[in-house]
mmCIF file of C-alpha atoms and ligand atoms in Angstrom:
data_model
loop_
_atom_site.group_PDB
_atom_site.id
_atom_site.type_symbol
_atom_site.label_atom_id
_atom_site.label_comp_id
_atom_site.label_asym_id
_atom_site.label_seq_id
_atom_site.Cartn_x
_atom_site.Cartn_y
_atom_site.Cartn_z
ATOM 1 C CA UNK A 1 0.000 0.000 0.000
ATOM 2 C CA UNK A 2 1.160 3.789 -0.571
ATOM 3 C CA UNK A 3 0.294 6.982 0.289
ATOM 4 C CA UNK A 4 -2.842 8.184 -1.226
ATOM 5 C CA UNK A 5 -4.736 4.838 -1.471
ATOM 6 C CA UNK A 6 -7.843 4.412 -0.343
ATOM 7 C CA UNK A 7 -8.287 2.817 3.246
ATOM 8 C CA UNK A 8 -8.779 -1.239 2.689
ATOM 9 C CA UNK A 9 -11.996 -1.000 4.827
ATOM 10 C CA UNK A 10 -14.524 1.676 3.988
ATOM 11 C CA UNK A 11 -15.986 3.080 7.345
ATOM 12 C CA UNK A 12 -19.644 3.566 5.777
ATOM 13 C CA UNK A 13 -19.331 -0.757 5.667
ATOM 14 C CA UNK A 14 -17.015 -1.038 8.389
ATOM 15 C CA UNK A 15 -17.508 0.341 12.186
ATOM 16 C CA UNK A 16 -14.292 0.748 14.104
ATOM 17 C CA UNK A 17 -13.753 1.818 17.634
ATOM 18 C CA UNK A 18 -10.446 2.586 19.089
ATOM 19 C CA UNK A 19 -10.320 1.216 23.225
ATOM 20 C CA UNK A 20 -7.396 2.728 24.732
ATOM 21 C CA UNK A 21 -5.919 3.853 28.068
ATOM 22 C CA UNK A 22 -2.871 3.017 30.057
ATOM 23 C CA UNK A 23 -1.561 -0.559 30.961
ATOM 24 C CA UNK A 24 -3.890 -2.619 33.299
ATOM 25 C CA UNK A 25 -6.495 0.352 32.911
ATOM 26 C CA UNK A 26 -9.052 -2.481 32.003
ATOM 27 C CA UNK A 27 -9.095 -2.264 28.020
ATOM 28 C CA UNK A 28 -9.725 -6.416 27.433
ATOM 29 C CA UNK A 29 -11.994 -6.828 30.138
ATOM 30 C CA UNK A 30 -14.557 -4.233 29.004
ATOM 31 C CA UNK A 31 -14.125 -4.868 24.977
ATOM 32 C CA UNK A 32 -14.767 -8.976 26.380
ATOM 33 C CA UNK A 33 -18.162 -7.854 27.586
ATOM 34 C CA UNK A 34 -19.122 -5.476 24.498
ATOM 35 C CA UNK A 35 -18.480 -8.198 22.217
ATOM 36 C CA UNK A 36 -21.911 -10.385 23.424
ATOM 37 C CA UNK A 37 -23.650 -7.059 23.430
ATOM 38 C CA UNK A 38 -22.781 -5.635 20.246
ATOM 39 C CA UNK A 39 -21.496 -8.538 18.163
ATOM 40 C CA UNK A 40 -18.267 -6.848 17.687
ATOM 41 C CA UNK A 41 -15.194 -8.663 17.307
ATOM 42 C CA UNK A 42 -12.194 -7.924 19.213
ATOM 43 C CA UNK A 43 -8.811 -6.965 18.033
ATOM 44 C CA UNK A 44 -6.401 -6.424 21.083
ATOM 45 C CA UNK A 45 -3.349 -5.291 19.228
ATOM 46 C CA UNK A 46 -1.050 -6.841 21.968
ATOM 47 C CA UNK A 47 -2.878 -10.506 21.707
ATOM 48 C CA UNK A 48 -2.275 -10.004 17.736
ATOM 49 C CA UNK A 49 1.426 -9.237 18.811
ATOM 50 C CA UNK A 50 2.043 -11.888 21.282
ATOM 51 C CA UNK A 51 0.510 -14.753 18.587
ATOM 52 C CA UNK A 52 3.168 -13.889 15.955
ATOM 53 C CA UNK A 53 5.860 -13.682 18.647
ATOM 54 C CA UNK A 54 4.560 -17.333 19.276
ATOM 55 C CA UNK A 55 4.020 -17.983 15.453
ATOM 56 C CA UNK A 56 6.740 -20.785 14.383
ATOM 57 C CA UNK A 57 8.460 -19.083 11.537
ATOM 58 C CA UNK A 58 7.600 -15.499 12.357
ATOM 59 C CA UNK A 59 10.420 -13.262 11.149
ATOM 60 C CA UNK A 60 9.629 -10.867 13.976
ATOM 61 C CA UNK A 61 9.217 -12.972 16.757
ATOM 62 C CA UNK A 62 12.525 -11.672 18.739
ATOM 63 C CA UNK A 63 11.940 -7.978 17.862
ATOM 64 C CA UNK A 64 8.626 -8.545 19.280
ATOM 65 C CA UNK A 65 9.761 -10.381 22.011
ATOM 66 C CA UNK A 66 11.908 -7.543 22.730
ATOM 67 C CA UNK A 67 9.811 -4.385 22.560
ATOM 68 C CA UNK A 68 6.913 -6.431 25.113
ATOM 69 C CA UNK A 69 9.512 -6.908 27.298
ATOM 70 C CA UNK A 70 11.416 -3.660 27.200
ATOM 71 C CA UNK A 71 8.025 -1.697 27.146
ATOM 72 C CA UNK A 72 8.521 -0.108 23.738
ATOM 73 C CA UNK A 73 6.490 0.017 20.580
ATOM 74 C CA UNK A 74 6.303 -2.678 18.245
ATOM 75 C CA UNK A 75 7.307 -0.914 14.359
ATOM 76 C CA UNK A 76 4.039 0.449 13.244
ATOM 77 C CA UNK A 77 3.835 -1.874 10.086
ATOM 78 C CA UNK A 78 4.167 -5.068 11.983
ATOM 79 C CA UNK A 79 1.040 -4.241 14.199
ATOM 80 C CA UNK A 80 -1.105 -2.723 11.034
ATOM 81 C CA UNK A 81 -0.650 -5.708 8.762
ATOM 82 C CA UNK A 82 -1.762 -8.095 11.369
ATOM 83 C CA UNK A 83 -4.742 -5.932 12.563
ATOM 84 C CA UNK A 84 -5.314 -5.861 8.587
ATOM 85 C CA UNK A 85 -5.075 -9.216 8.151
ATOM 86 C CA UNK A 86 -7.053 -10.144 11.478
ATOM 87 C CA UNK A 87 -9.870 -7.814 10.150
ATOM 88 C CA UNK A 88 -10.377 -9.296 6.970
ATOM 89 C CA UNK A 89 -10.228 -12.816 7.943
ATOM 90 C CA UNK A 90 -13.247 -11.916 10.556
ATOM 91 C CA UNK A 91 -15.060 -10.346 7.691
ATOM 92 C CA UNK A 92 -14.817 -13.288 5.714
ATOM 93 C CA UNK A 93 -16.074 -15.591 8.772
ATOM 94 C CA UNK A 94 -18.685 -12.994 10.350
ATOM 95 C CA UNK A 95 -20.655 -11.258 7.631
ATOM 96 C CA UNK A 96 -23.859 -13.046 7.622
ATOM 97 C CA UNK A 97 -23.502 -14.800 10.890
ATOM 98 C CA UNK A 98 -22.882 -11.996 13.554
ATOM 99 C CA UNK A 99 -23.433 -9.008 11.580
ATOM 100 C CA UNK A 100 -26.906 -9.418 10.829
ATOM 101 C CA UNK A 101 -26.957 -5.225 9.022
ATOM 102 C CA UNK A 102 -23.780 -6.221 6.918
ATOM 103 C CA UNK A 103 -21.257 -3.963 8.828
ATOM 104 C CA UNK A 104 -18.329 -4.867 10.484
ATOM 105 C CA UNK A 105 -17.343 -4.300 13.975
ATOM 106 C CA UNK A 106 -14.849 -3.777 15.377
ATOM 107 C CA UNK A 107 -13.459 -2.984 18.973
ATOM 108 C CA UNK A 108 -9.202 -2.614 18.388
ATOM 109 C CA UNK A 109 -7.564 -2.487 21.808
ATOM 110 C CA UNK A 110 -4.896 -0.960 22.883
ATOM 111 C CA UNK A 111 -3.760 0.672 19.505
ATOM 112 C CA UNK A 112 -2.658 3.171 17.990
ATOM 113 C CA UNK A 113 -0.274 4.156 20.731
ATOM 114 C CA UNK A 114 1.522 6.910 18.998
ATOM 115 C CA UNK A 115 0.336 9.648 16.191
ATOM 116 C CA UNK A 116 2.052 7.755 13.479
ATOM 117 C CA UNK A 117 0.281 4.425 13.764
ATOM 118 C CA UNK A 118 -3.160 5.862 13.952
ATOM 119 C CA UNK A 119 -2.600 8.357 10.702
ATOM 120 C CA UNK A 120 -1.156 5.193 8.951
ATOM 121 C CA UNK A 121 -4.544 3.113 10.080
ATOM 122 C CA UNK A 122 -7.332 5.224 9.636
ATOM 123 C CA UNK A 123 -5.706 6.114 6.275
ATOM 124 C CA UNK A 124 -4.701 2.798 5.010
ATOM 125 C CA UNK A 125 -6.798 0.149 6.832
ATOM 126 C CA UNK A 126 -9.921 1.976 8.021
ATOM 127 C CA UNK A 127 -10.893 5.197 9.577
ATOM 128 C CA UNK A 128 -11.876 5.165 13.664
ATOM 129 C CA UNK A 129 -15.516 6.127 14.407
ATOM 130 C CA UNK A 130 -14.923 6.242 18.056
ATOM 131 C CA UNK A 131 -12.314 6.564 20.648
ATOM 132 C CA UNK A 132 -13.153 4.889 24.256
ATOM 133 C CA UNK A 133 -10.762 6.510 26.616
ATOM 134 C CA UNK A 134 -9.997 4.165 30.024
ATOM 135 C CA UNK A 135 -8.730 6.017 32.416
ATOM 136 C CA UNK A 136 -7.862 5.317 36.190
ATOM 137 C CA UNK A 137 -4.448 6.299 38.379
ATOM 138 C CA UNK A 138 -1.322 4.553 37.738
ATOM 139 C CA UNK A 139 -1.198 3.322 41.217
ATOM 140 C CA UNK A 140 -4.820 1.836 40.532
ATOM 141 C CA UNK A 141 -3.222 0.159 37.046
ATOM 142 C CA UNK A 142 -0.102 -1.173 38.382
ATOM 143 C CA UNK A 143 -2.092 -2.857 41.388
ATOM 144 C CA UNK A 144 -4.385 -4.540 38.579
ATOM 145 C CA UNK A 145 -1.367 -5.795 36.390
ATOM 146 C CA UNK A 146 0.576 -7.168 39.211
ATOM 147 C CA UNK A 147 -2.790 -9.287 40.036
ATOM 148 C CA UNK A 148 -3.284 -10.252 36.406
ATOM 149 C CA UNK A 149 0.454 -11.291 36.824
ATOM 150 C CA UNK A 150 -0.753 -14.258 39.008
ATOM 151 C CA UNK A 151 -2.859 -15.959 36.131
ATOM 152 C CA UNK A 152 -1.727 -14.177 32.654
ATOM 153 C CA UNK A 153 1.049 -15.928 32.271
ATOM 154 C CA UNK A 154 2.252 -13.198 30.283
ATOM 155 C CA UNK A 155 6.224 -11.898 29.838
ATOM 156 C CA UNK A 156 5.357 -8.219 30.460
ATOM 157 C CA UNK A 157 3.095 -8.680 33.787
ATOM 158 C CA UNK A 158 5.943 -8.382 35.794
ATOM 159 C CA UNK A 159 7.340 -5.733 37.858
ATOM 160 C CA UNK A 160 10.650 -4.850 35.725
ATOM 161 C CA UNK A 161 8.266 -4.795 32.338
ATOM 162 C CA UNK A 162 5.268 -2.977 34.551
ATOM 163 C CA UNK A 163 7.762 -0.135 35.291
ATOM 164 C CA UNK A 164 9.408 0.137 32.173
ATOM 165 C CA UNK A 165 5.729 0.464 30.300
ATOM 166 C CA UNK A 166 5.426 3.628 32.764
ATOM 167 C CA UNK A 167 8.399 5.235 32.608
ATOM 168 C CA UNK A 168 8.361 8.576 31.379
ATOM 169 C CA UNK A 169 7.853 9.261 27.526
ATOM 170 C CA UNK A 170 6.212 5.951 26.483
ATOM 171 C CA UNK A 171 2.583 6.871 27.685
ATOM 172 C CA UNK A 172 2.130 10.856 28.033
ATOM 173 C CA UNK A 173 4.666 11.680 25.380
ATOM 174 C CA UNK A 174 3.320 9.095 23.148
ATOM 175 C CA UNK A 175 -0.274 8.348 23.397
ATOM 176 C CA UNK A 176 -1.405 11.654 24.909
ATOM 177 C CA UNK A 177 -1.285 13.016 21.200
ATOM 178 C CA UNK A 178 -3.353 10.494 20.025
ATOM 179 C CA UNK A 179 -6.270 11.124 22.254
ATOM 180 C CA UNK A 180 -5.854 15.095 22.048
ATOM 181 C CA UNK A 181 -5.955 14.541 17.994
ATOM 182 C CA UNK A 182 -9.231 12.378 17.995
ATOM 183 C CA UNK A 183 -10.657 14.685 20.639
ATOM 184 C CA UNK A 184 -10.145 17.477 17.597
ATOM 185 C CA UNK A 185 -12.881 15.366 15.729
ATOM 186 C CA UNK A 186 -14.740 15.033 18.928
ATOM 187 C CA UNK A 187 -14.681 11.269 18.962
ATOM 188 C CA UNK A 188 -13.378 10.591 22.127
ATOM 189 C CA UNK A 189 -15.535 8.899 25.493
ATOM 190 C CA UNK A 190 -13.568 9.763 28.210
ATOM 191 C CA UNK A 191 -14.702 7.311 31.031
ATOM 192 C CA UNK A 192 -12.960 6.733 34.554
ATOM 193 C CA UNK A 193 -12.415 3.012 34.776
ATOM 194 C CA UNK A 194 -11.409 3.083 38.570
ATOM 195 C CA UNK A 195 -14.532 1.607 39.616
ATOM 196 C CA UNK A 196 -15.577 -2.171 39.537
ATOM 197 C CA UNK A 197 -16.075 -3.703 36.316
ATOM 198 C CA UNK A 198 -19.817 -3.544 36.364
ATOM 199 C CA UNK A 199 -20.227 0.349 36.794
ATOM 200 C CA UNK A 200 -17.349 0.928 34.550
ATOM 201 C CA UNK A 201 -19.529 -1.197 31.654
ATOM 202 C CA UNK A 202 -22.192 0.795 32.589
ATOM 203 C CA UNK A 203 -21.137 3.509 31.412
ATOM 204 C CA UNK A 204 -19.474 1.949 28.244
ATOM 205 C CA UNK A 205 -22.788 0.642 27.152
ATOM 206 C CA UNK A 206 -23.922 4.479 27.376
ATOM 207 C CA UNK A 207 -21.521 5.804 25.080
ATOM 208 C CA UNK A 208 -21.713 2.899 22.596
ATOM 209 C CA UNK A 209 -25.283 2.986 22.792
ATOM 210 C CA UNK A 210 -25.185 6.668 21.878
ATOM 211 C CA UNK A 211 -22.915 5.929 18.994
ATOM 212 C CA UNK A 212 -24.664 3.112 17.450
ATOM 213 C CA UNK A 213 -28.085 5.359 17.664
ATOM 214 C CA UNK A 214 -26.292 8.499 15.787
ATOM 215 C CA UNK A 215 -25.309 6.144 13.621
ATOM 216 C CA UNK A 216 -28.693 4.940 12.543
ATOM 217 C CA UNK A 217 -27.533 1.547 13.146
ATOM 218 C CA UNK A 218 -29.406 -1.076 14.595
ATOM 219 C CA UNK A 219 -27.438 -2.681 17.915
HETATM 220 N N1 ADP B 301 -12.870 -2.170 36.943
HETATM 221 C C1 ADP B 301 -11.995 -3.077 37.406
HETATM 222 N N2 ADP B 301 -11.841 -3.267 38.730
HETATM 223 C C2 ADP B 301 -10.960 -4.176 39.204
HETATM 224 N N3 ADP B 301 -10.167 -4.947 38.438
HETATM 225 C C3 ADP B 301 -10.271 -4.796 37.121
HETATM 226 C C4 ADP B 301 -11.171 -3.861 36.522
HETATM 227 N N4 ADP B 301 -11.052 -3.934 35.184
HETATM 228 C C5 ADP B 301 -10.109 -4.860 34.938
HETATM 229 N N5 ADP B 301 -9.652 -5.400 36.092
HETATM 230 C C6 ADP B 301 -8.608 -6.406 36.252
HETATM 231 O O1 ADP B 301 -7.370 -5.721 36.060
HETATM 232 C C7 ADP B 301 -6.479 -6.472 35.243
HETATM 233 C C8 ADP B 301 -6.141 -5.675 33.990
HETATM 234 O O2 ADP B 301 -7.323 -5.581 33.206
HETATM 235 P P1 ADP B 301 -7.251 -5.697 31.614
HETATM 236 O O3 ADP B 301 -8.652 -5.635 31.115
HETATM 237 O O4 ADP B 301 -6.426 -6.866 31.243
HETATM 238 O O5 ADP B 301 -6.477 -4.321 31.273
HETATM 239 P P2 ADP B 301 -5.834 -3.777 29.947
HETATM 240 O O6 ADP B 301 -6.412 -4.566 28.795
HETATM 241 O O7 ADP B 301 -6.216 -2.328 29.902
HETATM 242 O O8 ADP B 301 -4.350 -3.945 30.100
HETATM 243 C C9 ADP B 301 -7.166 -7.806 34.964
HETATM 244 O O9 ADP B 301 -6.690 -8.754 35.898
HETATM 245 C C10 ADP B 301 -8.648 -7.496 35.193
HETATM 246 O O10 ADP B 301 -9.354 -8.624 35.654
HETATM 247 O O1 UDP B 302 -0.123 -1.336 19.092
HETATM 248 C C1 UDP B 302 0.602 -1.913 19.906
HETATM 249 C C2 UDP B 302 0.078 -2.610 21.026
HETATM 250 C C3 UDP B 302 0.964 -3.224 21.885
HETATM 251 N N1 UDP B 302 2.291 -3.177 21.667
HETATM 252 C C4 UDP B 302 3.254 -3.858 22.578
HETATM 253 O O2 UDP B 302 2.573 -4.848 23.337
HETATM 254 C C5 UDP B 302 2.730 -4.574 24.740
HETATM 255 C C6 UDP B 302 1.503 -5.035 25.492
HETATM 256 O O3 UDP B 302 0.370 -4.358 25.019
HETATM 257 P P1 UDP B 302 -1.104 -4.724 25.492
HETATM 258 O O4 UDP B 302 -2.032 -3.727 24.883
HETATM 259 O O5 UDP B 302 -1.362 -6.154 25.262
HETATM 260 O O6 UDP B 302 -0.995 -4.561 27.061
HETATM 261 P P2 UDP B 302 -1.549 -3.509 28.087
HETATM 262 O O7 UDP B 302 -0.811 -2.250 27.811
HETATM 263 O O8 UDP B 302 -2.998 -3.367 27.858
HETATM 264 O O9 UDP B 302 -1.229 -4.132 29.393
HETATM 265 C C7 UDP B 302 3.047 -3.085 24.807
HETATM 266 O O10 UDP B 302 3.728 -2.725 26.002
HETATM 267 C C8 UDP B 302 3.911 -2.902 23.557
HETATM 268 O O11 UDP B 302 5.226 -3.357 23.774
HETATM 269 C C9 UDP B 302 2.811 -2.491 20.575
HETATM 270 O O12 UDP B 302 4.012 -2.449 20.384
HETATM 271 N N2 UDP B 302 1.945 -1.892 19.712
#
């Protein structure tokens, strides 16, 4: 794909909401219980990361491996091709099973972290609809991750990887932007996910309730 090109996804066929919000703020557990309600499927950018680490024969497995650990950002066309490619192989399984009105939906967690991802997405792959903003304190996220640690089995849910994800400059400095620049478009929900899970959906179902009705979409 070059610049220029139209996006692979047209949004008028193709719903997609952006979940973000800091580590451990609670982005998979509330996109797990919009995906019953909604019939959205769920792209956690991370997961998508963590299966090609895994894949035998991935060519990026160790740089991946490396940037989870380390806390950094995975190079932006890794993650977009296998969002792409995770989209379009859901489109071929869902349309005419779970999307009933012939749109796709689709919740992406925890991307785009940084300006340059989420130009390269909505202008290549598909253009956002909706931003749902998590957030909570980092005292209140860390607590959460180091529980998670206990079951996840995961590299990063540790606290060496926990503190290197909020250091200084890979949050603010780089997400920050994103969320001010969607906010420009007024498609950001801010909601406070300090609560328990139940008020936090609560409050999720509001705002995507709102969305799908402006929409003129049936839910
Ligand atoms: N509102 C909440 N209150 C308490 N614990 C929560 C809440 N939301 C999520 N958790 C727990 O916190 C941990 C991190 O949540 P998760 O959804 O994995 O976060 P994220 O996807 O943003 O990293 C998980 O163990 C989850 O069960
Ligand atoms: O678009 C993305 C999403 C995730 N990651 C990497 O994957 C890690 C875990 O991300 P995930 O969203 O799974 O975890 P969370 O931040 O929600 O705990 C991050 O620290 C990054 O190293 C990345 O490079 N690009």
């Amino acid at each position: 794909m070059s610049a220029g090109t139209s996006p692979v996804f047209e949004s008028e066929k193709v719903t997609v909401i952006y979940v973000l919000g800091g580590p451990g703020a609670g982005k998979g557990t509330q996109c797990s219980k919009l995906v019953d309600a909604y019939s959205f499927c769920h792209l956690s950018a991370g997961d998508l990361l963590r299966e090609e680490q895994n894949r035998a024969g991935s060519q990026y497995g160790e740089l991946i491996r490396t940037c989870i650990r380390e806390g950094t950002i995975v190079p932006m066309e890794v993650t977009i091709k296998l969002l792409e490619n995770a989209m379009a192989a859901a489109m071929k399984v869902k349309s005419g099973e779970g999307w009933t009105d012939g749109r796709g939906r689709f919740l992406i967690d925890g991307f785009p972290r940084k300006m340059d991802q989420a130009l390269k997405f909505d202008e290549e792959v598909c253009a956002a609809s909706l931003v749902i903003f998590f957030t909570t304190s980092e005292e209140t996220m860390q607590e959460r991750l180091l529980i998670r640690s206990q079951t996840s089995g995961r590299e990063d849910d540790n606290i060496e990887s926990i503190k290197k994800r909020f250091r200084p400059g890979t949050y603010e400095e780089q997400t920050m932007p994103v969320i001010r620049y969607y906010t420009s478009f007024r498609k950001v929900v801010e909601i406070d996910s300090t609560g328990p899970v139940e008020e936090v959906y609560e409050e999720v179902t509001v705002a995507v309730s709102k969305f799908f009705s402006t929409q003129k979409n049936l839910v």
